[in-house]
Short mmCIF file of C-alpha atoms in Angstrom, two decimals:
data_model
loop_
_atom_site.label_atom_id
_atom_site.label_comp_id
_atom_site.label_asym_id
_atom_site.label_seq_id
_atom_site.Cartn_x
_atom_site.Cartn_y
_atom_site.Cartn_z
CA MET K 28 -5.86 -2.50 28.00
CA ALA K 29 -3.12 -3.03 25.32
CA SER K 30 -0.16 -0.55 25.14
CA GLY K 31 0.50 -1.03 21.12
CA ILE K 32 4.31 -1.36 19.38
CA LYS K 33 4.68 2.97 19.46
CA ASP K 34 8.76 2.56 19.72
CA LYS K 35 9.10 -0.49 20.41
CA VAL K 36 9.95 -1.56 16.82
CA ALA K 37 12.35 -0.37 13.89
CA ILE K 38 13.11 -0.40 10.95
CA LEU K 39 16.91 -1.97 9.44
CA GLY K 40 16.63 -2.35 6.38
CA MET K 41 14.35 -2.32 3.42
CA GLY K 42 14.99 -3.86 -0.19
CA CYS K 43 12.53 -3.64 -3.46
CA SER K 44 12.53 -4.61 -6.81
CA LYS K 45 12.81 -2.74 -10.14
CA PHE K 46 8.05 -3.61 -11.01
CA GLY K 47 7.38 -3.75 -14.19
CA GLU K 48 7.52 -6.82 -17.34
CA ARG K 49 10.30 -8.88 -15.20
CA TRP K 50 9.66 -11.20 -18.39
CA ASN K 51 13.20 -12.93 -17.68
CA ASP K 52 12.81 -13.62 -13.92
CA ASP K 53 10.52 -15.92 -11.58
CA ALA K 54 9.60 -14.66 -8.09
CA GLU K 55 12.41 -16.25 -6.88
CA ASP K 56 15.01 -13.39 -8.93
CA LEU K 57 12.36 -10.46 -8.14
CA ILE K 58 13.10 -11.54 -4.32
CA ILE K 59 16.72 -12.25 -4.19
CA GLU K 60 16.55 -8.47 -5.65
CA ALA K 61 14.46 -7.49 -3.00
CA PHE K 62 17.18 -8.93 -0.77
CA VAL K 63 20.38 -8.33 -1.37
CA GLU K 64 19.44 -4.82 -0.66
CA ALA K 65 18.41 -4.67 2.43
CA ILE K 66 20.15 -7.36 4.58
CA GLU K 67 23.05 -4.53 2.39
CA ASP K 68 21.14 -1.93 3.92
CA ALA K 69 20.92 -3.76 7.21
CA GLY K 70 24.05 -4.44 7.71
CA ILE K 71 23.88 -7.56 9.10
CA ASP K 72 24.42 -11.63 7.98
CA LYS K 73 20.90 -13.97 7.23
CA SER K 74 22.01 -15.84 9.70
CA GLN K 75 21.23 -13.17 12.65
CA ILE K 76 17.55 -12.69 11.25
CA ASP K 77 14.88 -15.04 14.06
CA ALA K 78 11.83 -15.81 11.48
CA ALA K 79 10.19 -14.07 8.39
CA TRP K 80 7.17 -13.93 7.18
CA PHE K 81 6.03 -14.47 3.53
CA GLY K 82 3.37 -12.00 1.76
CA THR K 83 1.78 -13.68 -2.09
CA ALA K 84 -1.71 -13.53 -2.79
CA ILE K 85 -1.96 -16.02 -6.63
CA GLU K 86 0.58 -17.93 -5.32
CA GLU K 87 -0.11 -20.88 -8.15
CA GLN K 88 0.48 -18.44 -10.38
CA HIS K 89 4.25 -18.42 -9.17
CA VAL K 90 6.33 -19.90 -5.95
CA GLY K 91 3.22 -22.16 -5.48
CA LYS K 92 2.52 -23.47 -1.92
CA SER K 93 3.96 -22.42 1.78
CA ALA K 94 6.67 -20.74 3.13
CA VAL K 95 9.86 -23.28 1.74
CA PRO K 96 9.55 -20.95 -1.19
CA LEU K 97 11.15 -18.02 0.33
CA SER K 98 13.27 -19.86 2.18
CA MET K 99 15.07 -21.68 -0.73
CA ALA K 100 14.92 -18.61 -2.37
CA LEU K 101 17.53 -18.10 0.03
CA ARG K 102 18.34 -20.15 1.76
CA LEU K 103 17.59 -19.39 5.27
CA PRO K 104 19.29 -21.23 8.15
CA ASN K 105 16.24 -23.59 9.08
CA ILE K 106 14.38 -20.74 11.05
CA PRO K 107 10.49 -20.30 11.57
CA VAL K 108 8.65 -18.56 7.63
CA THR K 109 5.25 -17.89 7.97
CA ARG K 110 3.32 -18.20 4.42
CA VAL K 111 0.15 -15.25 4.53
CA GLU K 112 -2.22 -13.93 2.37
CA ASN K 113 -5.27 -11.63 2.34
CA TYR K 114 -6.19 -10.37 -0.23
CA CYS K 115 -4.32 -7.36 -1.76
CA ALA K 116 -3.57 -6.12 1.53
CA SER K 117 -0.90 -9.84 1.78
CA GLY K 118 2.59 -7.35 1.76
CA SER K 119 1.26 -5.44 5.12
CA GLU K 120 0.02 -8.91 6.68
CA ALA K 121 3.19 -10.52 6.60
CA LEU K 122 5.24 -6.74 8.25
CA ARG K 123 2.89 -7.13 10.57
CA GLY K 124 3.76 -11.20 11.80
CA ALA K 125 7.44 -9.55 11.46
CA VAL K 126 7.27 -6.55 14.00
CA TYR K 127 4.77 -7.70 16.01
CA ALA K 128 7.81 -10.55 16.73
CA VAL K 129 9.78 -7.91 17.59
CA ALA K 130 7.53 -5.98 19.64
CA SER K 131 6.15 -9.34 21.50
CA GLY K 132 10.54 -10.77 22.24
CA ALA K 133 9.84 -14.02 19.81
CA ALA K 134 12.52 -12.58 18.08
CA ASP K 135 15.43 -10.02 17.83
CA ILE K 136 15.86 -9.23 14.21
CA ALA K 137 12.91 -10.81 12.32
CA MET K 138 11.24 -10.44 7.83
CA ALA K 139 9.12 -9.53 5.75
CA VAL K 140 9.06 -10.69 2.06
CA GLY K 141 6.35 -9.50 -0.88
CA VAL K 142 6.64 -10.47 -4.34
CA GLU K 143 3.66 -11.13 -7.19
CA LYS K 144 5.19 -11.97 -10.25
CA LEU K 145 1.44 -11.85 -12.54
CA LYS K 146 2.34 -11.02 -15.98
CA ASP K 147 3.04 -13.25 -17.54
CA THR K 148 -0.06 -14.99 -16.70
CA GLY K 149 -2.16 -15.20 -19.07
CA TYR K 150 -4.50 -12.39 -17.87
CA GLY K 151 -5.09 -8.91 -19.20
CA GLY K 152 -5.79 -8.15 -15.48
CA LEU K 153 -5.61 -9.79 -12.47
CA PRO K 154 -5.86 -13.61 -12.55
CA GLN K 155 -9.82 -14.85 -12.10
CA ARG K 156 -9.80 -17.31 -8.29
CA SER K 157 -12.65 -19.27 -6.45
CA ARG K 158 -13.78 -16.51 -3.45
CA GLY K 159 -15.14 -19.90 -1.56
CA SER K 160 -18.84 -21.61 -2.39
CA VAL K 161 -20.77 -19.09 -0.36
CA ASN K 162 -19.51 -15.45 -2.20
CA ASP K 163 -20.08 -17.55 -4.92
CA LEU K 164 -22.77 -17.86 -4.77
CA PHE K 165 -24.72 -13.91 -4.72
CA TRP K 166 -20.70 -12.40 -5.92
CA ALA K 167 -20.24 -14.30 -8.77
CA ASN K 168 -20.01 -11.45 -11.90
CA ALA K 169 -18.26 -8.83 -9.57
CA SER K 170 -15.08 -6.94 -11.70
CA ALA K 171 -12.71 -4.63 -10.14
CA PRO K 172 -13.32 -2.26 -12.29
CA GLY K 173 -17.02 -2.05 -11.88
CA SER K 174 -17.59 -2.68 -7.86
CA PHE K 175 -15.00 0.32 -7.69
CA ALA K 176 -16.96 2.37 -11.06
CA GLN K 177 -19.54 1.81 -8.57
CA LEU K 178 -17.92 3.80 -5.22
CA ALA K 179 -17.58 6.61 -7.36
CA SER K 180 -21.40 6.46 -8.98
CA ALA K 181 -21.91 6.39 -4.99
CA TYR K 182 -19.92 9.62 -3.65
CA ALA K 183 -21.40 11.79 -6.63
CA ALA K 184 -24.10 10.83 -5.54
CA LYS K 185 -23.95 11.23 -1.51
CA HIS K 186 -22.25 14.49 -1.57
CA LYS K 187 -23.77 16.75 -5.09
CA VAL K 188 -21.11 15.97 -6.90
CA SER K 189 -21.11 16.57 -10.06
CA ASP K 190 -20.28 13.95 -12.96
CA LYS K 191 -17.82 16.45 -14.98
CA ASP K 192 -15.81 17.40 -11.63
CA LEU K 193 -15.59 13.92 -9.98
CA LYS K 194 -13.48 12.99 -13.49
CA ARG K 195 -12.01 16.19 -13.79
CA ALA K 196 -10.69 15.63 -9.64
CA MET K 197 -9.23 11.35 -10.10
CA ALA K 198 -7.55 12.70 -13.56
CA HIS K 199 -6.17 14.32 -10.98
CA VAL K 200 -5.00 12.63 -9.03
CA SER K 201 -4.07 10.43 -11.68
CA VAL K 202 -1.39 13.06 -13.71
CA LYS K 203 -0.02 13.98 -9.96
CA SER K 204 0.70 9.67 -9.80
CA HIS K 205 3.10 9.87 -13.60
CA ASP K 206 3.56 13.02 -12.32
CA ASN K 207 5.75 12.12 -9.12
CA GLY K 208 5.99 7.86 -10.93
CA SER K 209 8.26 9.97 -13.68
CA LYS K 210 11.30 10.48 -11.05
CA ASN K 211 11.19 7.49 -9.70
CA PRO K 212 14.15 4.85 -11.23
CA LYS K 213 11.73 1.53 -9.45
CA ALA K 214 8.53 2.27 -10.84
CA HIS K 215 6.93 0.42 -13.43
CA LEU K 216 5.06 3.32 -15.62
CA ARG K 217 7.38 6.12 -15.84
CA ASN K 218 5.31 8.78 -18.24
CA LYS K 219 4.10 11.91 -17.00
CA ILE K 220 0.27 12.18 -18.30
CA ASP K 221 -2.51 15.89 -18.97
CA GLU K 222 -5.54 15.55 -17.69
CA ASP K 223 -6.67 16.08 -21.34
CA LYS K 224 -5.50 12.38 -21.53
CA VAL K 225 -7.04 11.07 -18.98
CA MET K 226 -10.43 12.26 -19.60
CA ASN K 227 -10.06 11.22 -23.34
CA ALA K 228 -9.22 7.74 -22.52
CA PRO K 229 -11.28 4.70 -23.28
CA MET K 230 -13.51 4.05 -21.01
CA ILE K 231 -13.06 0.72 -18.68
CA ALA K 232 -16.33 0.89 -16.20
CA GLU K 233 -17.47 4.69 -16.62
CA PRO K 234 -16.17 6.68 -14.76
CA LEU K 235 -13.51 5.02 -15.23
CA GLY K 236 -11.50 5.04 -17.81
CA LEU K 237 -8.00 3.96 -18.52
CA PHE K 238 -5.71 6.09 -17.00
CA ASP K 239 -7.90 5.87 -13.38
CA CYS K 240 -6.65 2.18 -12.61
CA CYS K 241 -3.99 0.52 -12.37
CA GLY K 242 -2.08 -2.83 -14.15
CA VAL K 243 -0.17 -5.11 -12.72
CA SER K 244 2.77 -5.87 -12.70
CA ASP K 245 6.35 -7.55 -11.72
CA GLY K 246 7.93 -7.21 -7.73
CA ALA K 247 9.30 -7.98 -4.48
CA ALA K 248 9.93 -5.65 -2.14
CA VAL K 249 11.87 -6.13 1.98
CA ALA K 250 11.68 -5.22 5.07
CA ILE K 251 14.08 -6.38 8.06
CA VAL K 252 13.28 -5.39 11.33
CA ALA K 253 14.66 -5.15 15.00
CA SER K 254 13.88 -3.96 18.34
CA PRO K 255 15.67 0.30 18.82
CA GLU K 256 18.15 -1.61 20.96
CA ILE K 257 19.44 -3.49 18.38
CA ALA K 258 18.83 -1.44 16.08
CA LYS K 259 21.68 1.08 17.14
CA SER K 260 23.42 -1.82 18.97
CA LEU K 261 24.09 -2.24 15.56
CA GLY K 262 25.68 1.14 14.58
CA LYS K 263 22.62 2.87 13.14
CA LYS K 264 20.82 6.11 14.20
CA ASP K 265 18.14 8.69 14.07
CA LEU K 266 15.02 5.68 13.47
CA VAL K 267 12.95 5.26 11.58
CA THR K 268 9.96 3.31 14.86
CA PHE K 269 6.85 2.08 13.70
CA LYS K 270 4.41 3.23 15.70
CA ALA K 271 0.91 2.06 14.43
CA MET K 272 -0.47 -1.10 13.06
CA GLN K 273 -3.62 -1.20 12.60
CA LEU K 274 -6.09 -3.94 10.82
CA ALA K 275 -10.04 -4.37 10.01
CA ALA K 276 -11.81 -6.78 7.95
CA SER K 277 -15.35 -6.88 7.23
CA ASN K 278 -18.11 -8.71 8.79
CA GLY K 279 -20.86 -8.19 6.64
CA ARG K 280 -22.49 -4.65 6.81
CA GLU K 281 -21.28 -3.38 3.92
CA ALA K 282 -22.30 -6.49 2.01
CA GLN K 283 -25.61 -7.61 3.81
CA HIS K 284 -27.41 -4.30 5.13
CA ASN K 285 -28.88 -1.61 3.70
CA SER K 286 -27.15 0.41 5.89
CA TRP K 287 -24.19 1.01 4.30
CA ASP K 288 -24.10 3.68 0.79
CA GLY K 289 -21.94 2.88 -1.21
CA SER K 290 -20.39 5.98 -0.82
CA HIS K 291 -16.81 5.02 2.08
CA PHE K 292 -14.93 1.94 3.01
CA VAL K 293 -16.36 1.68 6.86
CA THR K 294 -12.89 -1.09 7.14
CA THR K 295 -10.81 2.16 6.63
CA ARG K 296 -12.58 4.24 9.66
CA ALA K 297 -12.26 1.83 11.29
CA ALA K 298 -8.26 0.76 11.16
CA ALA K 299 -7.90 4.86 11.19
CA LYS K 300 -9.46 5.61 14.74
CA ARG K 301 -7.16 2.94 15.40
CA ALA K 302 -4.35 4.03 14.22
CA TYR K 303 -4.11 7.15 15.43
CA GLN K 304 -4.83 6.36 19.18
CA GLU K 305 -2.38 3.34 19.37
CA ALA K 306 0.19 6.57 17.52
CA GLY K 307 -0.57 9.18 20.11
CA ILE K 308 -2.08 10.77 17.69
CA THR K 309 -5.04 13.22 16.87
CA SER K 310 -5.35 15.50 14.65
CA PRO K 311 -3.69 14.17 11.51
CA ARG K 312 -4.26 16.42 8.67
CA ASP K 313 -1.93 18.70 10.49
CA GLN K 314 -0.05 15.57 12.02
CA ILE K 315 0.87 12.93 9.40
CA SER K 316 3.79 13.57 6.82
CA MET K 317 3.21 12.19 3.68
CA PHE K 318 0.94 9.33 2.66
CA GLU K 319 1.00 5.82 0.79
CA VAL K 320 -2.70 4.73 -0.31
CA HIS K 321 -3.78 2.32 -2.37
CA ASP K 322 -5.08 3.55 -5.15
CA CYS K 323 -5.88 0.52 -7.46
CA PHE K 324 -8.27 3.23 -8.69
CA SER K 325 -7.83 6.74 -8.80
CA ILE K 326 -11.46 7.53 -7.47
CA THR K 327 -9.99 5.24 -4.27
CA GLU K 328 -7.48 7.32 -3.56
CA LEU K 329 -10.01 10.27 -2.94
CA VAL K 330 -12.19 8.24 -1.24
CA THR K 331 -9.57 7.08 0.36
CA MET K 332 -8.03 10.43 1.91
CA GLU K 333 -12.04 10.79 3.35
CA ASP K 334 -12.06 8.11 5.40
CA LEU K 335 -8.27 8.70 6.54
CA PHE K 336 -9.43 11.96 7.99
CA ILE K 337 -7.47 13.78 6.43
CA SER K 338 -9.53 15.77 4.46
CA GLU K 339 -13.99 16.38 5.38
CA GLU K 340 -16.17 14.32 4.03
CA GLY K 341 -17.10 15.55 1.22
CA ARG K 342 -13.68 18.09 0.73
CA ALA K 343 -11.99 15.14 -1.39
CA VAL K 344 -12.22 16.95 -4.31
CA ASN K 345 -11.84 20.52 -3.27
CA ASP K 346 -8.44 18.78 -1.69
CA ILE K 347 -7.44 17.26 -5.11
CA MET K 348 -7.71 20.46 -7.21
CA ASP K 349 -6.35 22.69 -4.77
CA GLY K 350 -3.50 21.22 -4.85
CA PHE K 351 -3.50 19.51 -1.19
CA TYR K 352 -1.50 15.98 -1.98
CA ASP K 353 0.27 17.24 -4.55
CA ALA K 354 3.83 16.44 -3.93
CA ASP K 355 5.16 20.42 -3.45
CA GLY K 356 1.66 20.37 -1.15
CA LYS K 357 0.94 19.75 2.52
CA ILE K 358 0.61 16.53 2.74
CA PRO K 359 1.63 14.40 -0.74
CA CYS K 360 0.75 11.04 -1.42
CA GLN K 361 1.68 8.71 -4.08
CA ILE K 362 5.63 10.70 -4.33
CA ASP K 363 6.53 7.94 -5.57
CA GLY K 364 3.86 7.12 -8.16
CA GLY K 365 1.62 4.91 -6.43
CA LEU K 366 -0.11 1.86 -7.68
CA LYS K 367 -0.71 3.46 -10.71
CA CYS K 368 2.68 4.13 -11.64
CA PHE K 369 4.25 1.05 -9.63
CA GLY K 370 1.89 -1.61 -10.65
CA HIS K 371 -0.20 -4.00 -8.32
CA PRO K 372 2.13 -7.42 -7.75
CA ILE K 373 0.10 -8.58 -5.13
CA GLY K 374 2.02 -9.70 -2.59
CA ALA K 375 4.82 -7.04 -2.74
CA SER K 376 2.93 -4.06 -2.30
CA GLY K 377 2.33 -3.08 1.16
CA ILE K 378 5.90 -3.95 1.77
CA ARG K 379 6.92 -0.64 -1.25
CA MET K 380 4.15 1.55 0.36
CA LEU K 381 6.48 1.59 3.29
CA TYR K 382 9.50 1.13 1.37
CA GLU K 383 9.12 4.84 0.18
CA MET K 384 7.93 5.46 3.91
CA TYR K 385 11.92 4.32 4.67
CA LEU K 386 13.92 6.52 2.27
CA GLN K 387 12.43 9.84 3.01
CA MET K 388 12.90 9.70 6.30
CA TYR K 389 16.69 8.99 5.73
CA GLY K 390 16.97 11.62 2.24
CA ARG K 391 16.86 9.24 0.20
CA ALA K 392 13.99 10.09 -1.97
CA GLY K 393 16.42 11.59 -4.63
CA GLU K 394 14.63 13.73 -7.37
CA ARG K 395 11.09 12.66 -5.39
CA GLN K 396 12.49 14.30 -1.06
CA ARG K 397 10.61 16.15 0.54
CA LYS K 398 11.63 19.16 1.33
CA GLU K 399 10.68 19.32 4.27
CA ASP K 400 12.29 16.89 6.83
CA PRO K 401 9.34 14.30 7.32
CA VAL K 402 7.62 12.60 10.92
CA PHE K 403 5.45 11.54 10.51
CA GLY K 404 4.59 8.86 7.33
CA MET K 405 1.41 7.22 6.28
CA THR K 406 0.89 3.30 4.74
CA HIS K 407 -2.97 2.53 3.44
CA ASN K 408 -3.29 -1.03 1.92
CA LEU K 409 -6.34 -2.63 0.73
CA GLY K 410 -7.74 -5.94 -0.38
CA GLY K 411 -10.82 -6.58 -2.34
CA PHE K 412 -14.06 -5.16 -2.43
CA PRO K 413 -15.54 -2.24 -1.32
CA HIS K 414 -18.13 -4.00 0.50
CA GLN K 415 -15.98 -6.63 1.05
CA ASN K 416 -12.20 -5.57 2.37
CA ILE K 417 -9.52 -6.11 4.30
CA CYS K 418 -7.59 -2.65 5.22
CA SER K 419 -4.55 -2.92 6.66
CA LEU K 420 -2.65 1.02 8.01
CA THR K 421 0.90 1.40 9.47
CA ILE K 422 2.63 4.49 10.93
CA VAL K 423 5.94 4.96 10.73
CA GLY K 424 7.97 8.39 12.32
CA LYS K 425 11.01 9.53 14.26
CA GLU K 426 11.92 7.90 17.10
CA GLY K 427 10.94 9.21 20.22
CA ALA K 428 7.98 11.96 17.75
#
């Protein structure tokens, strides 16, 4: 039986660019901005990095194919560099490559970089891409807002939640994230909103209004990882280590069989069970200190908190309205503002989520800092649609916890 990665890899340093409309910068500028912060934080020279992974999903719009753009942007010393793409979980996929390389002993120090430059593509949302000739035969008209709106409708029907109650809970999700994002100097959107504004916003795809949807953005994030022994030899103390990384991919059951009712994410539930087992977590609602989840739409966050087994099935509306996931609640969710306020530069998002966990663990989150000392933090990075997706989960925490 696989022993997993628990406490085999530590975070050596991290960096994150300012997210937003970066009209005057190209993707390479964003990479360098995040890398300079990460390498200074790690306290190493780039010649000490053994290998790197590069996550970007719509590379045709900015950096282009292969791993060469990352190697050239950072003038890396001809080390192995691998470009990866896995829908909107591309950043987490890059991180998984770097962490697994260190855990296996193939690298002493490895780096994960995620970037996307989307605001100047000319598209109002994400650029349209071919999904492959087979998918396009039966998936021709799917849009992200339309698909996730159907998730909301299916959830409401299954759990007999009124339209008004579900809309109010989704509004609370968005208001909470904007409150948190207003305290984050690296967030794209820093404006506070109230529930009435969310409830009365223009409709995008019923029941998802304007403030139920995250926007696109430009941004980059970097993580440098090493074994705990090497981190300590470099003078690092109170290490933040990886407890689990799990990924689940849809196998066609949701899209092709009526056993799926459309109200939840099959992949998230499968990955969560494995992640908790790998991390040795038996009661996640009591043990996890904070979450960053893939709130591409407010309904996604609501449903995900059940699929991660934090809220009981059908009870997330109650937990949300009780403030359970607020910044001062029992388990804060999106304490940095989430996709709602950072936007979603695809390749960067998964590593950006880990960046907030890292800051919180070391007490560096400024006015967003949790009062209680966090022990475990979990990120959830989702790519695709409710019926066909990739779910990537990461649990980090204090060494030995």
